[in-house]
PDB file of C-alpha atoms in Angstrom:
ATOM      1  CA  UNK A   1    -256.124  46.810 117.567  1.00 45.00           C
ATOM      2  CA  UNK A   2    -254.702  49.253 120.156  1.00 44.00           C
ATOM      3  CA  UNK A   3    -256.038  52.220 118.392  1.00 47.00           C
ATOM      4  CA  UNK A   4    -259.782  50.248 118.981  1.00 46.00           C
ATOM      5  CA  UNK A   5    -258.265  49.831 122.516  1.00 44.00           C
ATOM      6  CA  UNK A   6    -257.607  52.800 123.382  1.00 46.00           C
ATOM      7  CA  UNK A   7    -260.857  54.132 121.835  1.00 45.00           C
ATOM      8  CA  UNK A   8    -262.727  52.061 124.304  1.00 40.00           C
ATOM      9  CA  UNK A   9    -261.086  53.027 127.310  1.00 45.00           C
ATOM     10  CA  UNK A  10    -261.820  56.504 126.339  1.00 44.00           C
ATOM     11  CA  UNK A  11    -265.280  55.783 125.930  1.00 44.00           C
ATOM     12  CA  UNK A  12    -265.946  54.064 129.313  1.00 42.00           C
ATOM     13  CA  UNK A  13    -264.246  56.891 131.089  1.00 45.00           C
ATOM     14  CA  UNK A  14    -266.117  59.356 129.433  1.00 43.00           C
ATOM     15  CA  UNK A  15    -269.091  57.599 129.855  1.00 41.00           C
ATOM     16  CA  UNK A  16    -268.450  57.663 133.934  1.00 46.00           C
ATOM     17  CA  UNK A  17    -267.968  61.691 133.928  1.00 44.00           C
ATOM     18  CA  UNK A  18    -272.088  61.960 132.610  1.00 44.00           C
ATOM     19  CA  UNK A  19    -273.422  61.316 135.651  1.00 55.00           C
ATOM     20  CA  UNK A  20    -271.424  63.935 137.800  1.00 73.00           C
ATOM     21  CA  UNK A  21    -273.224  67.091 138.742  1.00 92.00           C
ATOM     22  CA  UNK A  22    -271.439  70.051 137.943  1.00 93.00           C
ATOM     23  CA  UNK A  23    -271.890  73.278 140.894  1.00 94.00           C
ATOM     24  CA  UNK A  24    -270.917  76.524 139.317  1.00 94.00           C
ATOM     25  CA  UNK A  25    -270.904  80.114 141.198  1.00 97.00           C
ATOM     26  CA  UNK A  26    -272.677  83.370 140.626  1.00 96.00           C
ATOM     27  CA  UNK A  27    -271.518  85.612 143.590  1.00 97.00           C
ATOM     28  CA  UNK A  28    -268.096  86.319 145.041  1.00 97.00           C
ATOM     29  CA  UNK A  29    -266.017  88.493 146.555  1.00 97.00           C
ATOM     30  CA  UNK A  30    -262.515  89.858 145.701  1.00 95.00           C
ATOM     31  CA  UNK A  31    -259.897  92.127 146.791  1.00 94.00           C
ATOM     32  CA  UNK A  32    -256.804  93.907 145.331  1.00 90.00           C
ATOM     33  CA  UNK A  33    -254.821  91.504 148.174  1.00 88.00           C
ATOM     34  CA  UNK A  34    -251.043  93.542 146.356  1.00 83.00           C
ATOM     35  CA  UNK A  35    -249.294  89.987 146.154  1.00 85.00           C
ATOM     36  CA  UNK A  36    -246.445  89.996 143.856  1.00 82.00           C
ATOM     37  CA  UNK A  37    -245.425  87.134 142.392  1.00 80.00           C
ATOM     38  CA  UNK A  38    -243.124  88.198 139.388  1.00 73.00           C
ATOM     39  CA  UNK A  39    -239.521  87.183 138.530  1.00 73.00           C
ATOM     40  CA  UNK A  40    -238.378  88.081 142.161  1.00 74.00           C
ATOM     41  CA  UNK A  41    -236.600  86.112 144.441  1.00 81.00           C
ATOM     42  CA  UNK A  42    -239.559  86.680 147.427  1.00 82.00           C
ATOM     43  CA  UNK A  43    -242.643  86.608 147.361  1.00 83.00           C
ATOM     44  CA  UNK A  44    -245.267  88.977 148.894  1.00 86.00           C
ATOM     45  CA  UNK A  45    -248.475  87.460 149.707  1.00 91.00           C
ATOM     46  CA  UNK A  46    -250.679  88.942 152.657  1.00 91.00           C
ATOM     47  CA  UNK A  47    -253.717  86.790 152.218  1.00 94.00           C
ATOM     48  CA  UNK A  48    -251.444  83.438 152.623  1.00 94.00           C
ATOM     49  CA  UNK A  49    -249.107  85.162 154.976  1.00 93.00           C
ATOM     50  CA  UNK A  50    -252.272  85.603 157.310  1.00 94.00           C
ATOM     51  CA  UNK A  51    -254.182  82.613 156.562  1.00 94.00           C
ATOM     52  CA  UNK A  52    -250.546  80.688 157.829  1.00 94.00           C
ATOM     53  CA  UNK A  53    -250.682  82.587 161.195  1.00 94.00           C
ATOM     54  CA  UNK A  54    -254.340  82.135 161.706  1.00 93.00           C
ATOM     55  CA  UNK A  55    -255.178  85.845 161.420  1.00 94.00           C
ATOM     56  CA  UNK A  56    -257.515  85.566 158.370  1.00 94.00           C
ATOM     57  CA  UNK A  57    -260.971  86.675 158.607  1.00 93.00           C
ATOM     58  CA  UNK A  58    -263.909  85.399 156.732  1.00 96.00           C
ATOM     59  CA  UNK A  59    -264.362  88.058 153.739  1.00 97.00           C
ATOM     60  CA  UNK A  60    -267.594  89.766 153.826  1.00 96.00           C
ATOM     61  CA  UNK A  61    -268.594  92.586 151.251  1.00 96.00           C
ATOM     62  CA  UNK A  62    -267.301  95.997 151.988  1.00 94.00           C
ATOM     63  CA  UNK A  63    -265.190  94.344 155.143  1.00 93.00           C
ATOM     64  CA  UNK A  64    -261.607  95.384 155.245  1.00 93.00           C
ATOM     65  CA  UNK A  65    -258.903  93.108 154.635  1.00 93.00           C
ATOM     66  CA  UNK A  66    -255.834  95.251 155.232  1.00 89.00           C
ATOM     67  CA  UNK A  67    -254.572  98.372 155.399  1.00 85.00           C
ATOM     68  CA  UNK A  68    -252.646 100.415 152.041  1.00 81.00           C
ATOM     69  CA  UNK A  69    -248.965 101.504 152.442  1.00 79.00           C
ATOM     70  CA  UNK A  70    -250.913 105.203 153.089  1.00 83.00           C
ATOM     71  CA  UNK A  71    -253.019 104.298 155.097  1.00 84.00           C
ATOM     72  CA  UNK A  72    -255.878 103.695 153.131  1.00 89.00           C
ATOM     73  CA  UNK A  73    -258.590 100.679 153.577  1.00 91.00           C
ATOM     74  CA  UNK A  74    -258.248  97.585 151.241  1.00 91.00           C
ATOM     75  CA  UNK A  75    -261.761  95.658 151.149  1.00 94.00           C
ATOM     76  CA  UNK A  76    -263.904  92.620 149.510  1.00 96.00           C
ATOM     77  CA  UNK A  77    -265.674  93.864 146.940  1.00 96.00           C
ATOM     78  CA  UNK A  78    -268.590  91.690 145.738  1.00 96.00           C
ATOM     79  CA  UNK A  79    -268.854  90.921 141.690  1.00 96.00           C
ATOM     80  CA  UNK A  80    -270.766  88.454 139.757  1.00 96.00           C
ATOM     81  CA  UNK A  81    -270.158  85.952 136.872  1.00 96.00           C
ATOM     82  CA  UNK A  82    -271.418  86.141 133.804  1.00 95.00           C
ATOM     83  CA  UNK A  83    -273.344  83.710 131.970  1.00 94.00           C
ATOM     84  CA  UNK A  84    -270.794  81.574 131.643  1.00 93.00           C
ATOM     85  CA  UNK A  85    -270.020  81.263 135.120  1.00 94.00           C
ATOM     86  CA  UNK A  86    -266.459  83.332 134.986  1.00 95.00           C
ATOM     87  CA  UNK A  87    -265.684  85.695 137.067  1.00 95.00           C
ATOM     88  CA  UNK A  88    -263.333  88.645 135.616  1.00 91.00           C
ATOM     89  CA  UNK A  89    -261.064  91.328 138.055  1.00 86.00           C
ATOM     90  CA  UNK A  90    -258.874  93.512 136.548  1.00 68.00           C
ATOM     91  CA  UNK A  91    -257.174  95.552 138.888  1.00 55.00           C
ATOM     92  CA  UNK A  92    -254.803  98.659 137.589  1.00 46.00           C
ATOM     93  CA  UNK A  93    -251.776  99.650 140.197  1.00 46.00           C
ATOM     94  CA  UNK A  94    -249.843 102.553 139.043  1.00 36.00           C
ATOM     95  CA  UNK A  95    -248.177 103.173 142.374  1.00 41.00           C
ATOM     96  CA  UNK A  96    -246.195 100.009 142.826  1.00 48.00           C
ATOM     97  CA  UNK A  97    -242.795 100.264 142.326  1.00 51.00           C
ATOM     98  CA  UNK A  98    -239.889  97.786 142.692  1.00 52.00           C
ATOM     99  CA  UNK A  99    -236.097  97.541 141.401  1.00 54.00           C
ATOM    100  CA  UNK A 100    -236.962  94.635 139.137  1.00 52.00           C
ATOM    101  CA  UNK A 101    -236.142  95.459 135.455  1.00 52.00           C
ATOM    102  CA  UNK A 102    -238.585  92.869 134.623  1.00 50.00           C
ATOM    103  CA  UNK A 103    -241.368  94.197 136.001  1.00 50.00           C
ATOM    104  CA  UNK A 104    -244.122  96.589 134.665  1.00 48.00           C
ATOM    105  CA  UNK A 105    -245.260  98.453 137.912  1.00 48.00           C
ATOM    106  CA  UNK A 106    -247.679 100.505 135.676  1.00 43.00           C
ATOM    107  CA  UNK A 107    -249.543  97.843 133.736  1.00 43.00           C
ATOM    108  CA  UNK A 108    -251.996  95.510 134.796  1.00 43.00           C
ATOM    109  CA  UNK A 109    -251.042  93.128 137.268  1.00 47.00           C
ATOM    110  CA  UNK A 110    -253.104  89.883 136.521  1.00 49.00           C
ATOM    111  CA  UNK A 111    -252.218  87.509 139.378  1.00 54.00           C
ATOM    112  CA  UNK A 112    -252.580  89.664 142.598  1.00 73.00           C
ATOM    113  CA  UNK A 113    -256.264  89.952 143.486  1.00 90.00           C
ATOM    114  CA  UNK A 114    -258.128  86.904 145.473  1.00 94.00           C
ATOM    115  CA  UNK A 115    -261.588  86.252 144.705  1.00 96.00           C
ATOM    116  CA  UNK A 116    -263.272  84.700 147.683  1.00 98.00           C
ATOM    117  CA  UNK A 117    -265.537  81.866 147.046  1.00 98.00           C
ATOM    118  CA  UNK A 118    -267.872  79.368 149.704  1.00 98.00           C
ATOM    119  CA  UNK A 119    -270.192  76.082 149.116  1.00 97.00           C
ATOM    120  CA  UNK A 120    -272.569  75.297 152.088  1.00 97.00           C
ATOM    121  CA  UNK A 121    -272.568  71.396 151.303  1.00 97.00           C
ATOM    122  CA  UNK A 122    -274.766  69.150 152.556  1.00 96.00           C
ATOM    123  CA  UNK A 123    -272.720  66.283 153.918  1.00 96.00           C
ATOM    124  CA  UNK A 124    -269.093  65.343 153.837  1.00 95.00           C
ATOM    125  CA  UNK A 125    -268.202  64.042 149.952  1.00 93.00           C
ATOM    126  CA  UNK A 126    -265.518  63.571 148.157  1.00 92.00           C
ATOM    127  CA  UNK A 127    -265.353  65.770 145.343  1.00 94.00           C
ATOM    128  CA  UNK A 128    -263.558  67.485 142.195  1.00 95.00           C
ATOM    129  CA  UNK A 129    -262.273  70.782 142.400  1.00 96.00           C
ATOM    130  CA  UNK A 130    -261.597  72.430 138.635  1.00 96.00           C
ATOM    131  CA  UNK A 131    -260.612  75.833 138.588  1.00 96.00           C
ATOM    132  CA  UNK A 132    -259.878  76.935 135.070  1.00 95.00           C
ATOM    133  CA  UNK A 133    -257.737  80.366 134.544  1.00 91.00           C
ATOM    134  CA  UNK A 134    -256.313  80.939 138.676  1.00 89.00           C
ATOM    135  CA  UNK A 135    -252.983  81.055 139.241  1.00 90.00           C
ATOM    136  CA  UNK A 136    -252.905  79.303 142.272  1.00 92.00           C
ATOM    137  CA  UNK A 137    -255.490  78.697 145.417  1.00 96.00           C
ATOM    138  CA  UNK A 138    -256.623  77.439 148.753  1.00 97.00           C
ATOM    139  CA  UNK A 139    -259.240  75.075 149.646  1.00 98.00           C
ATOM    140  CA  UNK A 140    -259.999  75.230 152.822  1.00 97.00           C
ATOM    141  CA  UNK A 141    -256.710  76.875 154.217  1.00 95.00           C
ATOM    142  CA  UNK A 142    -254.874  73.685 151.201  1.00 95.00           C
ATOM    143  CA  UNK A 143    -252.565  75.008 148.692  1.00 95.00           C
ATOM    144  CA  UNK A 144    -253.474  73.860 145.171  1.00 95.00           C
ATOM    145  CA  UNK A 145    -251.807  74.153 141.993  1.00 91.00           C
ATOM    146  CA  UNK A 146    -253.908  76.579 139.775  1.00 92.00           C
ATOM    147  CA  UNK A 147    -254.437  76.734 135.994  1.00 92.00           C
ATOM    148  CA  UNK A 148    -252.833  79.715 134.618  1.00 88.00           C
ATOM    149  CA  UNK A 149    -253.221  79.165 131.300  1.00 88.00           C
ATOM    150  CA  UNK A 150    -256.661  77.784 130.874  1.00 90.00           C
ATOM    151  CA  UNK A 151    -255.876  74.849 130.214  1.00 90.00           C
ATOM    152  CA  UNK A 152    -259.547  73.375 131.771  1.00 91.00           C
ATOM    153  CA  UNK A 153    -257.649  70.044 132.815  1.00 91.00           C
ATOM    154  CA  UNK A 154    -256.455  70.675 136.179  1.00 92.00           C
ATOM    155  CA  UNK A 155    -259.074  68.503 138.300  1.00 94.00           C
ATOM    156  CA  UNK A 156    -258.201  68.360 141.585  1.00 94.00           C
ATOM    157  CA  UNK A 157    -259.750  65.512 144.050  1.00 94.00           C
ATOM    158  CA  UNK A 158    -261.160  67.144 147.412  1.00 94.00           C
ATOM    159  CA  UNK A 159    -262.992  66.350 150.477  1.00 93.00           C
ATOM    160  CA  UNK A 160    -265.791  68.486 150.963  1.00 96.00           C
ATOM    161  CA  UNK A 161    -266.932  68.852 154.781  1.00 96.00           C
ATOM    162  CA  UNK A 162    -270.218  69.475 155.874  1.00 97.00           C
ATOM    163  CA  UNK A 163    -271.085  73.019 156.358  1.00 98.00           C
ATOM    164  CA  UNK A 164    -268.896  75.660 154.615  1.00 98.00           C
ATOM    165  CA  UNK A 165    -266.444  74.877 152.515  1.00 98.00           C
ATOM    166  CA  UNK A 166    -263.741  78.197 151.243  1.00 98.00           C
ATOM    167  CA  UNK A 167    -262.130  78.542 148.314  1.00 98.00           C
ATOM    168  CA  UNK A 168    -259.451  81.984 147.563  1.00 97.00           C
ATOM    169  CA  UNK A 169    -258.028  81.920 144.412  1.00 96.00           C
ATOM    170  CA  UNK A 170    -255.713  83.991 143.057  1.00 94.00           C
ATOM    171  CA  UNK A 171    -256.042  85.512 139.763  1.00 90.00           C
ATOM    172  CA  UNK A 172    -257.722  88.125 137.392  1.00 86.00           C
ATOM    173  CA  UNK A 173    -260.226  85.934 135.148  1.00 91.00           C
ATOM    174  CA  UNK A 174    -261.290  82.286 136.350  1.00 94.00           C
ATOM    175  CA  UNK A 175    -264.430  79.641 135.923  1.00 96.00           C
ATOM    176  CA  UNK A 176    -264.692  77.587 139.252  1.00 97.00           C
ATOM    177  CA  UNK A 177    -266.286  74.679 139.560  1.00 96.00           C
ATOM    178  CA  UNK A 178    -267.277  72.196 142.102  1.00 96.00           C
ATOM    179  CA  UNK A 179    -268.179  68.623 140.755  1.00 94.00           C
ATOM    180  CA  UNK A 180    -270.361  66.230 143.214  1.00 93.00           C
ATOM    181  CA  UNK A 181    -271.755  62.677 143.056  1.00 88.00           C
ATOM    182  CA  UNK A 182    -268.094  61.667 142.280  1.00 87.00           C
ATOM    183  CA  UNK A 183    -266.736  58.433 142.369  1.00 86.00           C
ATOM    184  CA  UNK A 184    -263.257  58.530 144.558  1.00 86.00           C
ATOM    185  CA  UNK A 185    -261.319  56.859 141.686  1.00 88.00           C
ATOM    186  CA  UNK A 186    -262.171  59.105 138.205  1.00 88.00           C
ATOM    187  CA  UNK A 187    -260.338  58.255 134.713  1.00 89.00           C
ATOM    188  CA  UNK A 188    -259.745  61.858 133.065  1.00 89.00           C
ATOM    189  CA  UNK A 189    -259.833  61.781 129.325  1.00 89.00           C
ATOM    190  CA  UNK A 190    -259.119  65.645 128.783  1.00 89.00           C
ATOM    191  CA  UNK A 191    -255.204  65.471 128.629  1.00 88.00           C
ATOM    192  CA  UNK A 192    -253.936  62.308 127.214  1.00 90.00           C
ATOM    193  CA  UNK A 193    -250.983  60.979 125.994  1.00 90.00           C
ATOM    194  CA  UNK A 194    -250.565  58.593 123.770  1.00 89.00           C
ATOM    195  CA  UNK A 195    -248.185  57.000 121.213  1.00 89.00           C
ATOM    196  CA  UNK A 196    -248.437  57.350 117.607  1.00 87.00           C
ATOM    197  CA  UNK A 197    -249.617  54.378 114.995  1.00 86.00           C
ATOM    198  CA  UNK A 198    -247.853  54.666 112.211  1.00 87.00           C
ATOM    199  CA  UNK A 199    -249.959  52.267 109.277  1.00 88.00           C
ATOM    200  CA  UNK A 200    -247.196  49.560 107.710  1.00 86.00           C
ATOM    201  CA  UNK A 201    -244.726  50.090 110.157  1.00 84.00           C
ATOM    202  CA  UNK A 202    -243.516  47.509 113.674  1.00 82.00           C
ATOM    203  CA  UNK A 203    -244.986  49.438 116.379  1.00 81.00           C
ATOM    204  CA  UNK A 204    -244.216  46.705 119.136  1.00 84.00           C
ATOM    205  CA  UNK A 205    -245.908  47.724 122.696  1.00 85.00           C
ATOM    206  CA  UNK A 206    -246.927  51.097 122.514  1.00 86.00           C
ATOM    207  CA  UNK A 207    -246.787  52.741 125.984  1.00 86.00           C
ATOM    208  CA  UNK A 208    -249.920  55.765 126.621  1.00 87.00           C
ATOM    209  CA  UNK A 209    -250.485  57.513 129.778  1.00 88.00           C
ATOM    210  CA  UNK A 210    -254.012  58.296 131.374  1.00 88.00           C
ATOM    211  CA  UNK A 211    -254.407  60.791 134.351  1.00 89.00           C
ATOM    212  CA  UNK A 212    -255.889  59.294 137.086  1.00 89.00           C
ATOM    213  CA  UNK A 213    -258.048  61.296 140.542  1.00 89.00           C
ATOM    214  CA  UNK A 214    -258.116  59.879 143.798  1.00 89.00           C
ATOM    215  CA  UNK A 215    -260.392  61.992 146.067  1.00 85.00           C
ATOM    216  CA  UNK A 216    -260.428  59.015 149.031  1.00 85.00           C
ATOM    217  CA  UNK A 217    -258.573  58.841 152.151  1.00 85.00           C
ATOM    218  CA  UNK A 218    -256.879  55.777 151.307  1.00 87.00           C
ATOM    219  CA  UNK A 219    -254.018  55.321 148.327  1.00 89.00           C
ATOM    220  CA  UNK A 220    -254.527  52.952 145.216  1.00 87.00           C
ATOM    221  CA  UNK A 221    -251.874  50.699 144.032  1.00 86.00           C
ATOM    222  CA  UNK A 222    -251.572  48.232 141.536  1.00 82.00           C
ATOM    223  CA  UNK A 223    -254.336  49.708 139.645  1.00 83.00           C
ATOM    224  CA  UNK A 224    -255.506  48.297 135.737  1.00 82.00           C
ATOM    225  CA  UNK A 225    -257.532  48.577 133.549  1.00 80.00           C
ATOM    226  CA  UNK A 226    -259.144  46.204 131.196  1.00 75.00           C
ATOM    227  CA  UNK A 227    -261.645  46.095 128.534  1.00 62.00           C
TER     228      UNK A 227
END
């Protein structure tokens, strides 16, 4: 009986998540930004040291972000996703060098490029925000938890504004997506957990957990569900 039950929540939720539209990307623009994030005890980040104190410009191609520790330019570079929508920056920096025995100064240094993203929308929505493979990211000037390891199951609720919305997220290889026509309260059926039925045994109440997105203004309490 709760196996059937939990079927049929499944079902209904999934059933909801068909009549989303899906926005993907095909143009954006990155930069070698130099954050390190390694095992260190600070962090170096220029693009969210500068988007705190307001001194962020809007990337364009071939505009400069900052300036190298030799003086050199650092700027946007524009690349395009391939057919699957990802878009892929590998950026090689053999002249970094730090104390850390930890740290490979030499290899390839997966987390500290941006890639720049914008949606023009139409009106002010509420929206999902999944961003599979980026290790962390802004949404218009919001920190956001990112999805590292691909996991495809990080949806995070939004409100889209009218006019241009940003996204910078930082990472090497990452599939963003933007999903509209959203309902504020959405039942997510990609990560669940639930208990084990063991056949000719007491299983009692068997507890399962269900993530839950709330992309309104307002909190939700006391929520159920039935079937």
């Amino acid at each position: 009986m709760l196996k059937h039950l939990f079927t049929l929540i499944i079902l209904i939720a999934a059933s909801k998540a068909f009549a989303q539209d899906t926005l993907k990307f095909e143009n954006a623009l990155t930069v070698a930004s130099g954050s390190r994030y390694g095992r260190e005890a600070i962090y170096t980040d220029q693009l969210a040291y500068k988007m705190a104190n307001g001194t962020l410009q809007t990337p364009n191609e071939n505009g400069e972000f900052t300036s190298g520790v030799n003086g050199e330019r650092i700027l946007w570079k524009a690349i395009k996703a391939d057919a699957n929508g990802r878009f892929s920056v590998f950026t090689r920096r053999s002249t970094q060098t730090t104390n850390n025995p930890f740290l490979n100064p030499g290899g390839i240094d997966r987390g500290s490029d941006y890639i720049y993203l914008s949606y023009t929308s139409p009106k002010a929505q509420t929206a999902i925000l999944n961003v599979i493979g980026g290790n962390t990211l802004f949404f218009n000037g919001i920190p956001h938890m990112g999805d590292p390891y691909g996991s495809g199951y990080m949806h995070i609720p939004v409100q889209l504004k009218k006019g241009v919305n940003e996204l910078f997220v930082r990472g090497a290889s990452i599939l963003p997506r933007i999903i509209v026509n959203v309902k504020p309260l959405i039942i997510h059926t990609d990560d669940l957990t639930l208990p084990h039925i063991v056949i000719n045994e007491i299983n009692g109440i068997l507890k399962g957990a269900i993530t839950i997105s709330n992309s309104s203004l307002n909190d939700e309490n006391a929520l159920q569900i039935k079937t």
